[in-house]
Amino acid sequence: MLLHDSLGCVALWRSFPALLSEHGGRQVIAYDRLGFGQSDARDDVLSLDFIAQEAATSLPLLQSHFGFERFAVMGHSVGGGMAVHFAALYADICDALITESAQALVEDKTRAGLIEAQQQFQQPGALDRLRRYHGDKAAWVLNAWINTWLSPAFANWSLRDVLPQVRCPALVLHGEHDEYGSSAHPEQIAGLTTGPAQLEIIAGAHHVPHREQEDWVIKRVCQFLASLK
């Protein structure tokens, strides 16, 4: 199961899901969260526990629709935090956790990256890039990301309390030059899960390694999943 980032959707995974299925020999499920991509629009404000809520609400629906009994989960950026909650809340049926560029806390580098992105999206035509994938929902998608992560009420959010509930093997991927988080994020994820964890700092990569170094990420994820059989 693939969980997309704060500005993402299924289409923005591009070729990754198909390649992962082809090379990994697994069914891959990627879906648009409510308000993103091809899903229905929403006009509410994200709650402060939206990351945990995604696991609580979506897994039962996905399981009912697709009929799977067990799963492995991979999440990118905020999807990585959601993946942690999936693995923790459904520990009895989760075989593996993979995080990519996941935030584990809100740090100064996270906020600085968001402020820079916010300024970039104020440039003429910048929002058009999001409209290609989210249509009329683009402004909501952008505001949900910026306003939530820069909110003072969200400043103390972290995965610290939920990570020890993750018992399955974990692969933690993080780009060497990630714009939104230091190595404190993958180190916390790998260090606090109770199952065996592998940490990879990807040389030369930024925030989207699965796009920047797709072949390497596919190979590494498939190696990890194969080792579990």
mmCIF file of C-alpha atoms in Angstrom:
data_model
loop_
_atom_site.group_PDB
_atom_site.id
_atom_site.type_symbol
_atom_site.label_atom_id
_atom_site.label_comp_id
_atom_site.label_asym_id
_atom_site.label_seq_id
_atom_site.Cartn_x
_atom_site.Cartn_y
_atom_site.Cartn_z
ATOM 1 C CA MET A 1 0.000 0.000 0.000
ATOM 2 C CA LEU A 2 1.343 3.428 -1.010
ATOM 3 C CA LEU A 3 0.496 6.621 0.889
ATOM 4 C CA HIS A 4 1.230 9.885 -0.910
ATOM 5 C CA ASP A 5 2.674 13.155 0.375
ATOM 6 C CA SER A 6 0.981 16.446 1.319
ATOM 7 C CA LEU A 7 0.728 17.729 -2.262
ATOM 8 C CA GLY A 8 0.558 14.302 -3.838
ATOM 9 C CA CYS A 9 -1.913 11.889 -5.374
ATOM 10 C CA VAL A 10 -1.793 8.595 -7.262
ATOM 11 C CA ALA A 11 -0.819 10.295 -10.528
ATOM 12 C CA LEU A 12 2.210 11.922 -8.919
ATOM 13 C CA TRP A 13 3.657 8.525 -8.001
ATOM 14 C CA ARG A 14 4.041 8.270 -11.803
ATOM 15 C CA SER A 15 5.654 4.968 -12.821
ATOM 16 C CA PHE A 16 6.638 3.929 -9.304
ATOM 17 C CA PRO A 17 3.599 1.769 -8.358
ATOM 18 C CA ALA A 18 3.716 -0.240 -11.586
ATOM 19 C CA LEU A 19 7.471 -0.787 -11.345
ATOM 20 C CA LEU A 20 7.207 -1.791 -7.698
ATOM 21 C CA SER A 21 4.534 -4.337 -8.545
ATOM 22 C CA GLU A 22 6.482 -5.651 -11.541
ATOM 23 C CA HIS A 23 9.818 -6.031 -9.780
ATOM 24 C CA GLY A 24 8.481 -6.906 -6.358
ATOM 25 C CA GLY A 25 5.881 -9.431 -7.457
ATOM 26 C CA ARG A 26 3.203 -7.888 -5.242
ATOM 27 C CA GLN A 27 -0.154 -6.241 -5.690
ATOM 28 C CA VAL A 28 0.327 -2.509 -5.114
ATOM 29 C CA ILE A 29 -2.554 -0.324 -3.935
ATOM 30 C CA ALA A 30 -2.220 3.454 -4.234
ATOM 31 C CA TYR A 31 -5.156 5.733 -3.493
ATOM 32 C CA ASP A 32 -6.004 9.425 -3.401
ATOM 33 C CA ARG A 33 -6.845 10.644 0.072
ATOM 34 C CA LEU A 34 -10.068 12.617 0.406
ATOM 35 C CA GLY A 35 -9.488 16.086 -1.056
ATOM 36 C CA PHE A 36 -6.606 15.037 -3.320
ATOM 37 C CA GLY A 37 -6.237 13.961 -6.938
ATOM 38 C CA GLN A 38 -9.380 12.318 -8.282
ATOM 39 C CA SER A 39 -11.134 12.035 -4.905
ATOM 40 C CA ASP A 40 -14.035 14.185 -3.773
ATOM 41 C CA ALA A 41 -13.384 17.764 -2.714
ATOM 42 C CA ARG A 42 -13.467 18.907 0.898
ATOM 43 C CA ASP A 43 -13.611 22.358 2.428
ATOM 44 C CA ASP A 44 -12.813 21.640 6.065
ATOM 45 C CA VAL A 45 -9.623 22.350 7.982
ATOM 46 C CA LEU A 46 -7.393 19.373 8.719
ATOM 47 C CA SER A 47 -7.570 18.338 12.366
ATOM 48 C CA LEU A 48 -4.342 18.261 14.347
ATOM 49 C CA ASP A 49 -4.529 14.451 14.470
ATOM 50 C CA PHE A 50 -5.155 14.025 10.726
ATOM 51 C CA ILE A 51 -2.104 11.782 10.362
ATOM 52 C CA ALA A 52 -3.390 9.270 12.910
ATOM 53 C CA GLN A 53 -6.959 9.602 11.601
ATOM 54 C CA GLU A 54 -5.921 8.455 8.131
ATOM 55 C CA ALA A 55 -4.917 5.062 9.488
ATOM 56 C CA ALA A 56 -8.023 4.692 11.625
ATOM 57 C CA THR A 57 -10.461 5.535 8.831
ATOM 58 C CA SER A 58 -8.872 4.336 5.580
ATOM 59 C CA LEU A 59 -7.478 0.878 6.309
ATOM 60 C CA PRO A 60 -10.878 -0.699 7.090
ATOM 61 C CA LEU A 61 -12.330 0.753 3.874
ATOM 62 C CA LEU A 62 -9.389 -0.411 1.773
ATOM 63 C CA GLN A 63 -9.469 -3.851 3.318
ATOM 64 C CA SER A 64 -13.195 -4.178 2.702
ATOM 65 C CA HIS A 65 -12.866 -3.059 -0.922
ATOM 66 C CA PHE A 66 -9.783 -5.042 -1.941
ATOM 67 C CA GLY A 67 -10.229 -8.045 0.340
ATOM 68 C CA PHE A 68 -6.647 -8.388 1.568
ATOM 69 C CA GLU A 69 -5.873 -9.929 4.952
ATOM 70 C CA ARG A 70 -2.314 -8.685 5.508
ATOM 71 C CA PHE A 71 -0.361 -5.757 4.103
ATOM 72 C CA ALA A 72 2.942 -3.931 3.852
ATOM 73 C CA VAL A 73 2.797 -0.148 3.795
ATOM 74 C CA MET A 74 5.041 2.512 2.270
ATOM 75 C CA GLY A 75 4.530 6.229 2.724
ATOM 76 C CA HIS A 76 6.261 9.287 1.324
ATOM 77 C CA SER A 77 6.673 12.469 3.410
ATOM 78 C CA VAL A 78 3.503 12.926 5.498
ATOM 79 C CA GLY A 79 2.390 9.622 4.015
ATOM 80 C CA GLY A 80 5.342 8.113 5.848
ATOM 81 C CA GLY A 81 3.975 9.354 9.151
ATOM 82 C CA MET A 82 0.613 7.901 8.198
ATOM 83 C CA ALA A 83 2.309 4.620 7.317
ATOM 84 C CA VAL A 84 3.785 4.510 10.828
ATOM 85 C CA HIS A 85 0.279 4.811 12.233
ATOM 86 C CA PHE A 86 -0.979 2.084 9.876
ATOM 87 C CA ALA A 87 1.786 -0.236 11.070
ATOM 88 C CA ALA A 88 1.172 0.604 14.733
ATOM 89 C CA LEU A 89 -2.625 0.493 14.788
ATOM 90 C CA TYR A 90 -2.804 -2.723 12.744
ATOM 91 C CA ALA A 91 0.370 -4.335 14.065
ATOM 92 C CA ASP A 92 -1.132 -7.835 13.988
ATOM 93 C CA ILE A 93 -1.616 -7.774 10.201
ATOM 94 C CA CYS A 94 1.168 -5.446 9.032
ATOM 95 C CA ASP A 95 4.149 -7.319 7.612
ATOM 96 C CA ALA A 96 6.429 -4.380 6.823
ATOM 97 C CA LEU A 97 6.786 -0.612 7.087
ATOM 98 C CA ILE A 98 8.696 1.521 4.584
ATOM 99 C CA THR A 99 9.047 5.264 5.085
ATOM 100 C CA GLU A 100 10.506 7.650 2.541
ATOM 101 C CA SER A 101 11.383 11.226 3.546
ATOM 102 C CA ALA A 102 8.926 10.897 6.429
ATOM 103 C CA GLN A 103 8.566 13.611 9.030
ATOM 104 C CA ALA A 104 8.760 12.327 12.584
ATOM 105 C CA LEU A 105 8.553 15.731 14.258
ATOM 106 C CA VAL A 106 8.318 19.421 13.429
ATOM 107 C CA GLU A 107 11.770 20.996 13.439
ATOM 108 C CA ASP A 108 13.167 24.332 12.303
ATOM 109 C CA LYS A 109 14.279 22.832 8.986
ATOM 110 C CA THR A 110 10.753 21.557 8.361
ATOM 111 C CA ARG A 111 9.262 25.001 8.920
ATOM 112 C CA ALA A 112 11.967 26.724 6.849
ATOM 113 C CA GLY A 113 11.312 24.414 3.910
ATOM 114 C CA LEU A 114 7.585 25.095 4.129
ATOM 115 C CA ILE A 115 8.064 28.858 4.242
ATOM 116 C CA GLU A 116 10.264 28.704 1.157
ATOM 117 C CA ALA A 117 7.700 26.545 -0.656
ATOM 118 C CA GLN A 118 4.925 28.944 0.375
ATOM 119 C CA GLN A 119 6.848 31.827 -1.195
ATOM 120 C CA GLN A 120 7.439 29.850 -4.381
ATOM 121 C CA PHE A 121 3.731 29.101 -4.741
ATOM 122 C CA GLN A 122 2.981 32.827 -4.588
ATOM 123 C CA GLN A 123 4.663 33.261 -7.967
ATOM 124 C CA PRO A 124 2.352 33.710 -10.981
ATOM 125 C CA GLY A 125 1.245 30.387 -12.429
ATOM 126 C CA ALA A 126 2.753 28.299 -9.641
ATOM 127 C CA LEU A 127 -0.600 26.913 -8.527
ATOM 128 C CA ASP A 128 -1.283 25.709 -12.070
ATOM 129 C CA ARG A 129 1.139 22.822 -11.473
ATOM 130 C CA LEU A 130 -1.082 21.547 -8.685
ATOM 131 C CA ARG A 131 -4.263 22.091 -10.723
ATOM 132 C CA ARG A 132 -3.016 19.562 -13.272
ATOM 133 C CA TYR A 133 -3.357 16.860 -10.639
ATOM 134 C CA HIS A 134 -5.941 18.214 -8.166
ATOM 135 C CA GLY A 135 -8.157 20.377 -10.380
ATOM 136 C CA ASP A 136 -10.294 22.855 -8.452
ATOM 137 C CA LYS A 137 -9.032 21.329 -5.190
ATOM 138 C CA ALA A 138 -5.479 22.679 -5.718
ATOM 139 C CA ALA A 139 -5.816 25.708 -3.430
ATOM 140 C CA TRP A 140 -7.274 23.570 -0.628
ATOM 141 C CA VAL A 141 -4.430 21.048 -1.012
ATOM 142 C CA LEU A 142 -1.777 23.757 -0.781
ATOM 143 C CA ASN A 143 -3.408 25.569 2.135
ATOM 144 C CA ALA A 144 -3.959 22.351 4.064
ATOM 145 C CA TRP A 145 -0.240 21.614 3.821
ATOM 146 C CA ILE A 146 1.100 25.054 4.624
ATOM 147 C CA ASN A 147 -1.414 26.089 7.270
ATOM 148 C CA THR A 148 -1.286 22.823 9.185
ATOM 149 C CA TRP A 149 2.480 22.422 9.388
ATOM 150 C CA LEU A 150 3.116 26.089 10.191
ATOM 151 C CA SER A 151 0.376 26.273 12.807
ATOM 152 C CA PRO A 152 1.689 26.898 16.349
ATOM 153 C CA ALA A 153 -0.842 24.323 17.543
ATOM 154 C CA PHE A 154 0.927 21.671 15.434
ATOM 155 C CA ALA A 155 4.452 22.568 16.583
ATOM 156 C CA ASN A 156 4.713 19.771 19.150
ATOM 157 C CA TRP A 157 3.435 16.991 16.902
ATOM 158 C CA SER A 158 5.694 13.938 16.652
ATOM 159 C CA LEU A 159 5.667 10.188 16.106
ATOM 160 C CA ARG A 160 7.567 9.507 19.319
ATOM 161 C CA ASP A 161 4.661 7.926 21.205
ATOM 162 C CA VAL A 162 3.368 5.761 18.357
ATOM 163 C CA LEU A 163 6.673 4.411 17.002
ATOM 164 C CA PRO A 164 7.215 1.867 19.828
ATOM 165 C CA GLN A 165 3.925 0.252 18.793
ATOM 166 C CA VAL A 166 5.426 -0.705 15.416
ATOM 167 C CA ARG A 167 6.589 -4.320 15.671
ATOM 168 C CA CYS A 168 7.129 -5.269 12.019
ATOM 169 C CA PRO A 169 10.427 -4.884 10.128
ATOM 170 C CA ALA A 170 10.998 -1.330 8.901
ATOM 171 C CA LEU A 171 12.996 0.228 6.075
ATOM 172 C CA VAL A 172 13.602 3.933 6.634
ATOM 173 C CA LEU A 173 14.706 5.940 3.576
ATOM 174 C CA HIS A 174 15.798 9.567 3.686
ATOM 175 C CA GLY A 175 17.523 11.800 1.162
ATOM 176 C CA GLU A 176 20.900 13.228 2.105
ATOM 177 C CA HIS A 177 19.739 16.716 1.075
ATOM 178 C CA ASP A 178 16.073 16.563 2.100
ATOM 179 C CA GLU A 179 14.730 20.122 2.162
ATOM 180 C CA TYR A 180 12.113 19.436 4.834
ATOM 181 C CA GLY A 181 13.932 17.439 7.462
ATOM 182 C CA SER A 182 17.314 16.547 8.933
ATOM 183 C CA SER A 183 18.558 13.061 9.730
ATOM 184 C CA ALA A 184 16.763 13.403 13.084
ATOM 185 C CA HIS A 185 13.601 12.164 11.364
ATOM 186 C CA PRO A 186 14.822 8.802 10.019
ATOM 187 C CA GLU A 187 16.953 8.271 13.106
ATOM 188 C CA GLN A 188 13.929 8.668 15.354
ATOM 189 C CA ILE A 189 11.819 6.332 13.200
ATOM 190 C CA ALA A 190 14.475 3.624 12.989
ATOM 191 C CA GLY A 191 15.461 4.039 16.620
ATOM 192 C CA LEU A 192 12.052 3.868 18.256
ATOM 193 C CA THR A 193 10.282 1.064 16.391
ATOM 194 C CA THR A 194 10.428 -2.210 18.306
ATOM 195 C CA GLY A 195 10.961 -4.425 15.264
ATOM 196 C CA PRO A 196 14.171 -4.709 13.225
ATOM 197 C CA ALA A 197 14.846 -1.477 11.337
ATOM 198 C CA GLN A 198 17.152 -0.610 8.464
ATOM 199 C CA LEU A 199 18.103 3.034 7.888
ATOM 200 C CA GLU A 200 19.305 4.308 4.508
ATOM 201 C CA ILE A 201 20.496 7.870 3.910
ATOM 202 C CA ILE A 202 20.374 8.160 0.131
ATOM 203 C CA ALA A 203 23.418 9.996 -1.211
ATOM 204 C CA GLY A 204 22.612 12.976 -3.390
ATOM 205 C CA ALA A 205 18.855 12.691 -2.924
ATOM 206 C CA HIS A 206 16.471 15.410 -1.813
ATOM 207 C CA HIS A 207 12.833 15.032 -0.686
ATOM 208 C CA VAL A 208 11.537 12.740 -3.451
ATOM 209 C CA PRO A 209 14.029 9.870 -3.856
ATOM 210 C CA HIS A 210 11.483 7.627 -5.605
ATOM 211 C CA ARG A 211 11.443 10.160 -8.459
ATOM 212 C CA GLU A 212 15.047 11.356 -8.276
ATOM 213 C CA GLN A 213 16.592 7.867 -8.012
ATOM 214 C CA GLU A 214 13.684 5.630 -8.956
ATOM 215 C CA ASP A 215 15.725 2.580 -10.004
ATOM 216 C CA TRP A 216 17.706 2.587 -6.763
ATOM 217 C CA VAL A 217 14.619 2.969 -4.576
ATOM 218 C CA ILE A 218 12.727 0.224 -6.428
ATOM 219 C CA LYS A 219 15.686 -2.133 -6.057
ATOM 220 C CA ARG A 220 16.181 -1.358 -2.366
ATOM 221 C CA VAL A 221 12.505 -1.695 -1.476
ATOM 222 C CA CYS A 222 12.226 -4.972 -3.391
ATOM 223 C CA GLN A 223 15.328 -6.320 -1.650
ATOM 224 C CA PHE A 224 13.829 -5.437 1.705
ATOM 225 C CA LEU A 225 10.473 -7.041 0.945
ATOM 226 C CA ALA A 226 12.128 -10.170 -0.478
ATOM 227 C CA SER A 227 14.127 -10.592 2.715
ATOM 228 C CA LEU A 228 10.891 -10.970 4.677
ATOM 229 C CA LYS A 229 9.697 -14.054 2.802
#
